[in-house]
Amino acid sequence: MRFFRISGTTAGSRTLSCFARLALVAALTASAATMALAEDYRLGVMDKLRVRVAEWQTAEGSVRDWSAVSGEYTVGPSGNVSLPFVGDLAASGRTTTEVADEIGVKLQKLFGLRDRPSASVEMAQYRPIYISGEVQTPGEYPYAPNMTVLKAVSLGGGLRRAEGQRFARDFINASGDSAVQAAERSRLLIRRARLQAEIARRDAITLPEELKNVPGADKLLKSEAALMESRDRRQKLQLAALADLKSLLQSEIESLGKKSETQQRQLDLATEDLEKVDGLAEKGLALSQRKLSLEQRVADVQSQLLDIDSQSLKAKQDLTKAAQDETNIRNDWDAQLAQELQNTEAELDTLTLKLGTSRDLMTEALMQSAEAAQLEQQAATISYSIIRDKDGKPAEIPADENTPVLPGDVIKVNAAVAMR
């Protein structure tokens, strides 16, 4: 708690004490205008209060600010407001002045104070009002002072539009959705026809029967045909590249085979010469230098033959892999087409249901719009009433546009139809 001390001579102290009292009164009545407006207002559940408490201490000639008690509080469901030290205090059905007086009395008794603390209670926020009936947006809205029934109705967006306008708007919305869905369905039907042609390995797309008399179907067909041609060209390029690779590998294998045959003949000749030299060497007729040269030649031919066999084996492996890649491309392509067709069928089923719903809504909107047009030939009389709690019981009060509204009121807007 904060203290403000005023010191001086005895006469001066008395004079200053008067000024201090005036300052205290001014501080506690800073919101006097607001409190005056709410003087006769009875508090209720969900009202928010702003409480300020101060105490003039005669003996010390100072003002004590009860900041621990001051603050904002909400009237709870039980109708009480809970303050520090004071505890639960009945607020519902009472005025802010009555609540303020009881706060001062309780604090004086609780702490045994010589001077009673002065409390001010003002409205921080009123409990909301509720609007129901023939308004655009019924519901809960904040209350403001000097509110009337007309102002409250404006918060709810004003009176509800004529039924015929609403049904016409519903028809326009459903018609727009239907047009979008019909265009999307045509596109899916053409896509399905293209996928079926690709799976069957056909060169052209057959226009679906459902689209023969639909405007713009020829453009969709040309677009899907161009896509089909592009996809087919890409696949053919991939397969052609693999075919060229297979052809090169096959030629390499054949070339290596012929080279192997040539090397084998050279090996046979070298081996034959070496055998002859070995026979002469046994008889002492051949030089060892010549024998060594023939052995080296045989070894070289055998090494070259092994290299050729290795190259031939690798070329055969590459040929097998190219053949497998060709098979994978075809299988992946078929699997992709099947998956795309399945997805397209699912999208078509969903879109058909949505299209049927939109057309049903259009039909219903047309029928109800016709009925509403007949009703609009009749005059609608708008009446208002307010449901307000009186002595804890709700009571319905007739009202007009200028009737004042209080916090917690429920404003009912009724439309009675009478023939013109």
Short mmCIF file of C-alpha atoms in Angstrom, two decimals:
data_model
loop_
_atom_site.label_atom_id
_atom_site.label_comp_id
_atom_site.label_asym_id
_atom_site.label_seq_id
_atom_site.Cartn_x
_atom_site.Cartn_y
_atom_site.Cartn_z
CA MET A 1 0.00 0.00 0.00
CA ARG A 2 1.28 3.50 -0.87
CA PHE A 3 1.19 6.42 1.59
CA PHE A 4 1.03 10.14 0.78
CA ARG A 5 1.98 12.30 3.82
CA ILE A 6 1.16 15.99 4.12
CA SER A 7 3.23 17.93 6.72
CA GLY A 8 3.34 21.57 8.01
CA THR A 9 2.01 23.81 10.81
CA THR A 10 -1.19 22.96 12.62
CA ALA A 11 -3.27 25.49 10.73
CA GLY A 12 -1.43 24.66 7.56
CA SER A 13 -1.97 20.98 8.22
CA ARG A 14 -5.67 21.53 8.55
CA THR A 15 -5.74 23.49 5.35
CA LEU A 16 -3.69 20.89 3.54
CA SER A 17 -5.86 18.15 5.03
CA CYS A 18 -8.84 19.76 3.39
CA PHE A 19 -6.99 19.85 0.08
CA ALA A 20 -5.96 16.21 0.54
CA ARG A 21 -9.56 15.24 1.16
CA LEU A 22 -10.57 17.12 -1.96
CA ALA A 23 -7.82 15.33 -3.91
CA LEU A 24 -9.04 11.99 -2.60
CA VAL A 25 -12.61 12.79 -3.58
CA ALA A 26 -11.46 13.89 -7.03
CA ALA A 27 -9.43 10.70 -7.53
CA LEU A 28 -12.29 8.44 -6.51
CA THR A 29 -14.81 10.29 -8.70
CA ALA A 30 -12.70 10.55 -11.85
CA SER A 31 -15.25 8.36 -13.59
CA ALA A 32 -18.28 10.12 -12.06
CA ALA A 33 -19.96 10.52 -15.44
CA THR A 34 -19.81 6.82 -16.12
CA MET A 35 -21.02 5.97 -12.62
CA ALA A 36 -23.90 8.40 -12.96
CA LEU A 37 -25.06 6.59 -16.07
CA ALA A 38 -24.89 3.28 -14.23
CA GLU A 39 -26.32 4.60 -10.92
CA ASP A 40 -29.62 2.78 -11.33
CA TYR A 41 -28.13 -0.12 -13.25
CA ARG A 42 -28.35 -3.45 -11.49
CA LEU A 43 -25.32 -5.67 -11.87
CA GLY A 44 -25.52 -9.15 -13.27
CA VAL A 45 -23.44 -12.20 -14.17
CA MET A 46 -20.56 -11.52 -16.61
CA ASP A 47 -20.39 -7.78 -15.78
CA LYS A 48 -16.81 -6.59 -15.35
CA LEU A 49 -16.10 -4.02 -12.60
CA ARG A 50 -13.20 -1.64 -12.05
CA VAL A 51 -12.58 -1.17 -8.31
CA ARG A 52 -10.40 1.52 -6.68
CA VAL A 53 -9.92 1.84 -2.90
CA ALA A 54 -8.18 4.58 -0.92
CA GLU A 55 -8.21 5.58 2.77
CA TRP A 56 -7.81 9.01 4.37
CA GLN A 57 -5.81 8.63 7.61
CA THR A 58 -6.73 11.53 9.86
CA ALA A 59 -4.01 10.94 12.44
CA GLU A 60 -1.19 10.91 9.87
CA GLY A 61 -2.77 13.39 7.49
CA SER A 62 -2.02 11.06 4.57
CA VAL A 63 -3.82 9.00 1.95
CA ARG A 64 -3.34 5.26 1.78
CA ASP A 65 -3.83 3.68 -1.63
CA TRP A 66 -5.17 0.12 -1.32
CA SER A 67 -3.54 -1.10 -4.51
CA ALA A 68 -3.83 -4.75 -3.38
CA VAL A 69 -7.61 -4.47 -3.54
CA SER A 70 -7.93 -2.17 -6.57
CA GLY A 71 -8.30 -3.81 -9.99
CA GLU A 72 -10.82 -5.34 -12.40
CA TYR A 73 -13.21 -8.12 -11.33
CA THR A 74 -15.96 -10.12 -13.01
CA VAL A 75 -19.31 -11.03 -11.50
CA GLY A 76 -19.27 -14.82 -11.47
CA PRO A 77 -22.06 -17.34 -12.19
CA SER A 78 -23.08 -17.25 -8.51
CA GLY A 79 -23.69 -13.48 -8.70
CA ASN A 80 -20.71 -12.74 -6.46
CA VAL A 81 -17.51 -10.84 -7.04
CA SER A 82 -14.38 -12.00 -5.22
CA LEU A 83 -11.91 -9.39 -3.85
CA PRO A 84 -8.71 -9.81 -1.83
CA PHE A 85 -9.30 -9.58 1.96
CA VAL A 86 -13.01 -8.96 1.39
CA GLY A 87 -13.70 -12.37 -0.14
CA ASP A 88 -16.97 -13.10 -1.96
CA LEU A 89 -19.29 -10.13 -2.15
CA ALA A 90 -22.87 -10.26 -3.46
CA ALA A 91 -23.08 -8.11 -6.59
CA SER A 92 -25.90 -9.41 -8.79
CA GLY A 93 -29.01 -7.23 -8.50
CA ARG A 94 -27.15 -4.40 -6.75
CA THR A 95 -25.86 -1.04 -7.94
CA THR A 96 -22.19 -0.13 -8.14
CA THR A 97 -22.72 2.38 -5.27
CA GLU A 98 -24.07 -0.34 -2.98
CA VAL A 99 -21.14 -2.60 -3.78
CA ALA A 100 -18.65 0.23 -3.19
CA ASP A 101 -20.19 1.05 0.21
CA GLU A 102 -20.03 -2.57 1.34
CA ILE A 103 -16.38 -2.86 0.29
CA GLY A 104 -15.48 0.13 2.51
CA VAL A 105 -17.47 -1.22 5.48
CA LYS A 106 -15.96 -4.68 5.26
CA LEU A 107 -12.40 -3.39 4.99
CA GLN A 108 -12.91 -1.13 8.02
CA LYS A 109 -14.28 -3.98 10.12
CA LEU A 110 -11.68 -6.48 8.92
CA PHE A 111 -8.68 -4.30 9.76
CA GLY A 112 -10.25 -2.31 12.67
CA LEU A 113 -9.61 1.00 10.93
CA ARG A 114 -10.54 4.35 12.48
CA ASP A 115 -11.35 5.85 9.09
CA ARG A 116 -13.48 3.96 6.62
CA PRO A 117 -11.73 3.36 3.24
CA SER A 118 -13.42 5.01 0.29
CA ALA A 119 -14.15 2.68 -2.63
CA SER A 120 -15.27 3.49 -6.14
CA VAL A 121 -16.82 0.85 -8.38
CA GLU A 122 -17.40 1.59 -12.05
CA MET A 123 -18.36 -0.51 -15.03
CA ALA A 124 -15.37 -1.83 -16.98
CA GLN A 125 -17.46 -3.89 -19.39
CA TYR A 126 -21.17 -4.68 -19.48
CA ARG A 127 -22.44 -8.20 -19.92
CA PRO A 128 -23.33 -8.99 -23.57
CA ILE A 129 -26.69 -8.88 -25.30
CA TYR A 130 -28.16 -11.56 -27.56
CA ILE A 131 -29.99 -11.16 -30.87
CA SER A 132 -32.24 -13.84 -32.35
CA GLY A 133 -34.79 -14.18 -35.12
CA GLU A 134 -34.95 -12.53 -38.52
CA VAL A 135 -31.47 -10.97 -38.60
CA GLN A 136 -28.53 -11.78 -40.82
CA THR A 137 -26.20 -12.97 -38.04
CA PRO A 138 -27.91 -13.92 -34.78
CA GLY A 139 -25.71 -14.38 -31.73
CA GLU A 140 -23.93 -12.70 -28.82
CA TYR A 141 -22.73 -9.09 -29.07
CA PRO A 142 -21.06 -6.62 -26.66
CA TYR A 143 -23.28 -4.02 -25.02
CA ALA A 144 -22.66 -0.28 -25.31
CA PRO A 145 -24.40 2.49 -23.35
CA ASN A 146 -27.45 4.16 -24.97
CA MET A 147 -28.07 1.09 -27.13
CA THR A 148 -31.50 0.74 -28.73
CA VAL A 149 -33.21 -2.15 -30.48
CA LEU A 150 -32.36 -0.66 -33.90
CA LYS A 151 -28.68 -0.35 -32.98
CA ALA A 152 -28.65 -3.93 -31.73
CA VAL A 153 -30.23 -5.21 -34.96
CA SER A 154 -27.55 -3.39 -36.96
CA LEU A 155 -24.91 -5.32 -34.98
CA GLY A 156 -26.52 -8.51 -36.25
CA GLY A 157 -26.15 -7.38 -39.87
CA GLY A 158 -29.65 -5.95 -40.21
CA LEU A 159 -32.83 -7.76 -41.17
CA ARG A 160 -32.57 -10.99 -43.10
CA ARG A 161 -32.77 -10.69 -46.88
CA ALA A 162 -35.79 -11.80 -48.78
CA GLU A 163 -36.00 -15.53 -49.35
CA GLY A 164 -36.26 -15.13 -53.09
CA GLN A 165 -32.90 -13.34 -53.20
CA ARG A 166 -31.31 -16.04 -51.07
CA PHE A 167 -32.60 -18.85 -53.27
CA ALA A 168 -31.51 -16.98 -56.40
CA ARG A 169 -28.04 -16.64 -54.90
CA ASP A 170 -28.04 -20.37 -54.05
CA PHE A 171 -29.01 -21.18 -57.64
CA ILE A 172 -26.20 -19.01 -59.04
CA ASN A 173 -23.65 -20.64 -56.74
CA ALA A 174 -24.84 -24.16 -57.58
CA SER A 175 -24.92 -23.30 -61.29
CA GLY A 176 -21.32 -22.06 -61.16
CA ASP A 177 -20.18 -25.19 -59.34
CA SER A 178 -22.02 -27.36 -61.85
CA ALA A 179 -20.36 -25.63 -64.83
CA VAL A 180 -16.89 -26.10 -63.33
CA GLN A 181 -17.60 -29.73 -62.50
CA ALA A 182 -19.02 -30.45 -65.97
CA ALA A 183 -15.88 -29.02 -67.61
CA GLU A 184 -13.66 -31.07 -65.30
CA ARG A 185 -15.70 -34.21 -66.07
CA SER A 186 -15.25 -33.68 -69.82
CA ARG A 187 -11.51 -33.34 -69.33
CA LEU A 188 -11.39 -36.56 -67.28
CA LEU A 189 -13.44 -38.46 -69.89
CA ILE A 190 -10.99 -37.43 -72.63
CA ARG A 191 -8.05 -38.38 -70.40
CA ARG A 192 -9.59 -41.80 -69.77
CA ALA A 193 -10.06 -42.32 -73.52
CA ARG A 194 -6.40 -41.40 -74.13
CA LEU A 195 -5.17 -43.82 -71.45
CA GLN A 196 -7.32 -46.61 -72.87
CA ALA A 197 -5.86 -45.95 -76.35
CA GLU A 198 -2.29 -46.02 -74.96
CA ILE A 199 -2.90 -49.28 -73.10
CA ALA A 200 -4.39 -50.87 -76.25
CA ARG A 201 -1.40 -49.58 -78.32
CA ARG A 202 -3.74 -47.63 -80.63
CA ASP A 203 -2.53 -44.67 -82.65
CA ALA A 204 -5.67 -42.53 -82.19
CA ILE A 205 -8.08 -41.63 -79.40
CA THR A 206 -11.76 -42.50 -79.72
CA LEU A 207 -14.04 -39.64 -78.66
CA PRO A 208 -16.36 -40.82 -75.82
CA GLU A 209 -20.06 -41.01 -76.63
CA GLU A 210 -20.87 -38.62 -73.74
CA LEU A 211 -18.86 -35.84 -75.41
CA LYS A 212 -19.95 -36.08 -79.06
CA ASN A 213 -22.34 -33.15 -78.75
CA VAL A 214 -20.45 -31.21 -76.09
CA PRO A 215 -18.98 -27.85 -77.21
CA GLY A 216 -15.21 -27.68 -76.94
CA ALA A 217 -14.74 -31.47 -76.88
CA ASP A 218 -12.67 -31.34 -80.10
CA LYS A 219 -10.16 -28.99 -78.42
CA LEU A 220 -9.83 -31.34 -75.48
CA LEU A 221 -9.34 -34.25 -77.89
CA LYS A 222 -6.56 -32.43 -79.76
CA SER A 223 -4.83 -31.56 -76.50
CA GLU A 224 -4.88 -35.17 -75.25
CA ALA A 225 -3.81 -36.44 -78.70
CA ALA A 226 -0.80 -34.11 -78.63
CA LEU A 227 0.06 -35.36 -75.14
CA MET A 228 -0.31 -38.95 -76.26
CA GLU A 229 1.98 -38.33 -79.25
CA SER A 230 4.60 -36.68 -77.05
CA ARG A 231 4.55 -39.51 -74.51
CA ASP A 232 4.72 -42.12 -77.27
CA ARG A 233 7.64 -40.32 -78.93
CA ARG A 234 9.54 -40.19 -75.64
CA GLN A 235 9.05 -43.90 -75.04
CA LYS A 236 10.10 -44.76 -78.58
CA LEU A 237 13.25 -42.68 -78.21
CA GLN A 238 14.17 -44.56 -75.03
CA LEU A 239 13.52 -47.92 -76.68
CA ALA A 240 15.39 -46.89 -79.84
CA ALA A 241 18.42 -45.87 -77.75
CA LEU A 242 18.40 -49.26 -76.04
CA ALA A 243 17.98 -51.02 -79.42
CA ASP A 244 21.03 -49.17 -80.80
CA LEU A 245 23.02 -50.11 -77.72
CA LYS A 246 22.02 -53.75 -78.09
CA SER A 247 22.99 -53.69 -81.76
CA LEU A 248 26.44 -52.21 -80.95
CA LEU A 249 27.00 -54.75 -78.20
CA GLN A 250 25.98 -57.60 -80.50
CA SER A 251 28.40 -56.36 -83.18
CA GLU A 252 31.15 -56.08 -80.57
CA ILE A 253 30.51 -59.64 -79.41
CA GLU A 254 30.66 -60.94 -82.97
CA SER A 255 33.88 -58.97 -83.66
CA LEU A 256 35.48 -60.30 -80.48
CA GLY A 257 34.44 -63.82 -81.50
CA LYS A 258 36.20 -63.50 -84.84
CA LYS A 259 39.24 -61.98 -83.17
CA SER A 260 39.27 -64.88 -80.72
CA GLU A 261 39.23 -67.37 -83.60
CA THR A 262 42.20 -65.61 -85.25
CA GLN A 263 44.15 -65.58 -82.02
CA GLN A 264 43.36 -69.25 -81.49
CA ARG A 265 44.82 -70.11 -84.91
CA GLN A 266 47.94 -68.10 -84.11
CA LEU A 267 48.20 -69.94 -80.81
CA ASP A 268 47.90 -73.27 -82.59
CA LEU A 269 50.68 -72.33 -85.07
CA ALA A 270 52.95 -71.05 -82.33
CA THR A 271 52.36 -74.17 -80.28
CA GLU A 272 53.13 -76.35 -83.31
CA ASP A 273 56.41 -74.50 -83.98
CA LEU A 274 57.36 -74.83 -80.33
CA GLU A 275 56.77 -78.59 -80.43
CA LYS A 276 59.01 -78.91 -83.50
CA VAL A 277 61.78 -76.90 -81.85
CA ASP A 278 61.48 -79.04 -78.74
CA GLY A 279 62.05 -82.15 -80.93
CA LEU A 280 65.13 -80.66 -82.59
CA ALA A 281 66.45 -79.50 -79.21
CA GLU A 282 66.31 -83.05 -77.92
CA LYS A 283 68.49 -84.11 -80.87
CA GLY A 284 70.81 -81.15 -80.26
CA LEU A 285 69.88 -79.50 -83.56
CA ALA A 286 68.02 -76.41 -82.27
CA LEU A 287 69.28 -73.35 -80.45
CA SER A 288 67.91 -72.54 -76.99
CA GLN A 289 67.44 -68.89 -78.05
CA ARG A 290 64.92 -69.87 -80.68
CA LYS A 291 63.04 -72.08 -78.24
CA LEU A 292 62.81 -69.24 -75.73
CA SER A 293 61.44 -66.89 -78.38
CA LEU A 294 58.71 -69.37 -79.36
CA GLU A 295 57.69 -69.89 -75.74
CA GLN A 296 57.37 -66.13 -75.31
CA ARG A 297 55.23 -65.91 -78.40
CA VAL A 298 52.89 -68.67 -77.16
CA ALA A 299 52.49 -66.90 -73.84
CA ASP A 300 51.68 -63.58 -75.53
CA VAL A 301 49.02 -65.14 -77.75
CA GLN A 302 47.45 -66.91 -74.78
CA SER A 303 47.30 -63.58 -72.85
CA GLN A 304 45.66 -61.80 -75.77
CA LEU A 305 43.16 -64.62 -76.06
CA LEU A 306 42.23 -64.25 -72.39
CA ASP A 307 41.71 -60.47 -72.85
CA ILE A 308 39.42 -61.10 -75.79
CA ASP A 309 37.39 -63.61 -73.79
CA SER A 310 37.04 -61.07 -70.92
CA GLN A 311 35.89 -58.33 -73.30
CA SER A 312 33.42 -60.68 -74.90
CA LEU A 313 32.00 -61.68 -71.50
CA LYS A 314 31.53 -58.03 -70.48
CA ALA A 315 29.82 -57.19 -73.78
CA LYS A 316 27.41 -60.10 -73.25
CA GLN A 317 26.63 -58.83 -69.74
CA ASP A 318 25.95 -55.32 -71.08
CA LEU A 319 23.71 -56.81 -73.76
CA THR A 320 21.72 -58.70 -71.15
CA LYS A 321 21.35 -55.52 -69.04
CA ALA A 322 20.17 -53.52 -72.07
CA ALA A 323 17.55 -56.16 -72.81
CA GLN A 324 16.41 -56.03 -69.16
CA ASP A 325 16.21 -52.22 -69.28
CA GLU A 326 14.05 -52.46 -72.38
CA THR A 327 11.71 -54.87 -70.59
CA ASN A 328 11.59 -52.61 -67.50
CA ILE A 329 10.69 -49.57 -69.59
CA ARG A 330 7.79 -51.40 -71.17
CA ASN A 331 6.59 -52.83 -67.82
CA ASP A 332 6.91 -49.49 -66.01
CA TRP A 333 5.05 -47.79 -68.81
CA ASP A 334 2.19 -50.30 -68.63
CA ALA A 335 2.04 -50.01 -64.82
CA GLN A 336 1.99 -46.20 -65.02
CA LEU A 337 -0.83 -46.25 -67.55
CA ALA A 338 -2.84 -48.66 -65.39
CA GLN A 339 -2.35 -46.48 -62.28
CA GLU A 340 -3.30 -43.29 -64.13
CA LEU A 341 -6.42 -44.97 -65.49
CA GLN A 342 -7.40 -46.15 -62.01
CA ASN A 343 -6.92 -42.65 -60.55
CA THR A 344 -8.90 -41.11 -63.41
CA GLU A 345 -11.79 -43.55 -62.83
CA ALA A 346 -11.83 -42.62 -59.12
CA GLU A 347 -11.83 -38.88 -59.90
CA LEU A 348 -14.64 -39.40 -62.40
CA ASP A 349 -16.78 -41.23 -59.82
CA THR A 350 -16.25 -38.48 -57.24
CA LEU A 351 -16.93 -35.72 -59.75
CA THR A 352 -20.09 -37.44 -60.99
CA LEU A 353 -21.46 -37.45 -57.44
CA LYS A 354 -20.58 -33.77 -56.95
CA LEU A 355 -22.15 -32.86 -60.29
CA GLY A 356 -25.34 -34.70 -59.36
CA THR A 357 -25.47 -32.88 -56.02
CA SER A 358 -24.97 -29.48 -57.66
CA ARG A 359 -27.76 -30.15 -60.15
CA ASP A 360 -30.08 -31.28 -57.35
CA LEU A 361 -29.31 -28.06 -55.49
CA MET A 362 -30.07 -26.06 -58.62
CA THR A 363 -33.42 -27.80 -59.02
CA GLU A 364 -34.31 -27.26 -55.36
CA ALA A 365 -33.25 -23.59 -55.50
CA LEU A 366 -35.45 -23.04 -58.57
CA MET A 367 -38.46 -24.61 -56.88
CA GLN A 368 -37.99 -22.71 -53.63
CA SER A 369 -37.28 -19.49 -55.48
CA ALA A 370 -40.64 -19.81 -57.21
CA GLU A 371 -42.34 -20.39 -53.85
CA ALA A 372 -40.46 -17.45 -52.31
CA ALA A 373 -41.55 -15.23 -55.21
CA GLN A 374 -45.14 -15.96 -54.25
CA LEU A 375 -44.38 -15.21 -50.60
CA GLU A 376 -42.72 -11.92 -51.55
CA GLN A 377 -46.06 -10.78 -52.91
CA GLN A 378 -47.17 -10.79 -49.29
CA ALA A 379 -46.20 -8.04 -46.83
CA ALA A 380 -43.96 -8.97 -43.89
CA THR A 381 -44.54 -7.13 -40.62
CA ILE A 382 -41.48 -6.90 -38.40
CA SER A 383 -42.02 -6.85 -34.64
CA TYR A 384 -39.58 -6.74 -31.75
CA SER A 385 -39.57 -7.95 -28.18
CA ILE A 386 -37.03 -8.07 -25.38
CA ILE A 387 -36.54 -10.90 -22.92
CA ARG A 388 -35.20 -9.43 -19.68
CA ASP A 389 -34.62 -10.87 -16.24
CA LYS A 390 -36.91 -9.39 -13.61
CA ASP A 391 -36.49 -10.56 -10.02
CA GLY A 392 -34.56 -13.57 -11.28
CA LYS A 393 -37.24 -14.60 -13.79
CA PRO A 394 -37.22 -13.93 -17.56
CA ALA A 395 -40.02 -11.72 -18.86
CA GLU A 396 -40.85 -10.81 -22.47
CA ILE A 397 -41.42 -7.11 -23.09
CA PRO A 398 -42.87 -5.64 -26.31
CA ALA A 399 -40.46 -3.24 -27.99
CA ASP A 400 -39.91 -1.06 -31.03
CA GLU A 401 -36.82 0.21 -32.82
CA ASN A 402 -36.22 2.98 -30.26
CA THR A 403 -36.68 0.91 -27.12
CA PRO A 404 -33.57 1.11 -24.89
CA VAL A 405 -31.61 -2.13 -24.48
CA LEU A 406 -29.97 -3.18 -21.22
CA PRO A 407 -27.02 -5.51 -20.69
CA GLY A 408 -28.02 -9.17 -20.73
CA ASP A 409 -31.17 -8.54 -22.83
CA VAL A 410 -32.25 -10.95 -25.56
CA ILE A 411 -33.69 -9.07 -28.56
CA LYS A 412 -36.14 -11.12 -30.61
CA VAL A 413 -36.89 -10.06 -34.19
CA ASN A 414 -40.08 -11.59 -35.58
CA ALA A 415 -41.51 -11.45 -39.11
CA ALA A 416 -45.26 -11.95 -39.49
CA VAL A 417 -46.55 -12.45 -43.05
CA ALA A 418 -49.80 -10.79 -44.09
CA MET A 419 -51.46 -10.70 -47.51
CA ARG A 420 -51.16 -7.42 -49.38
#
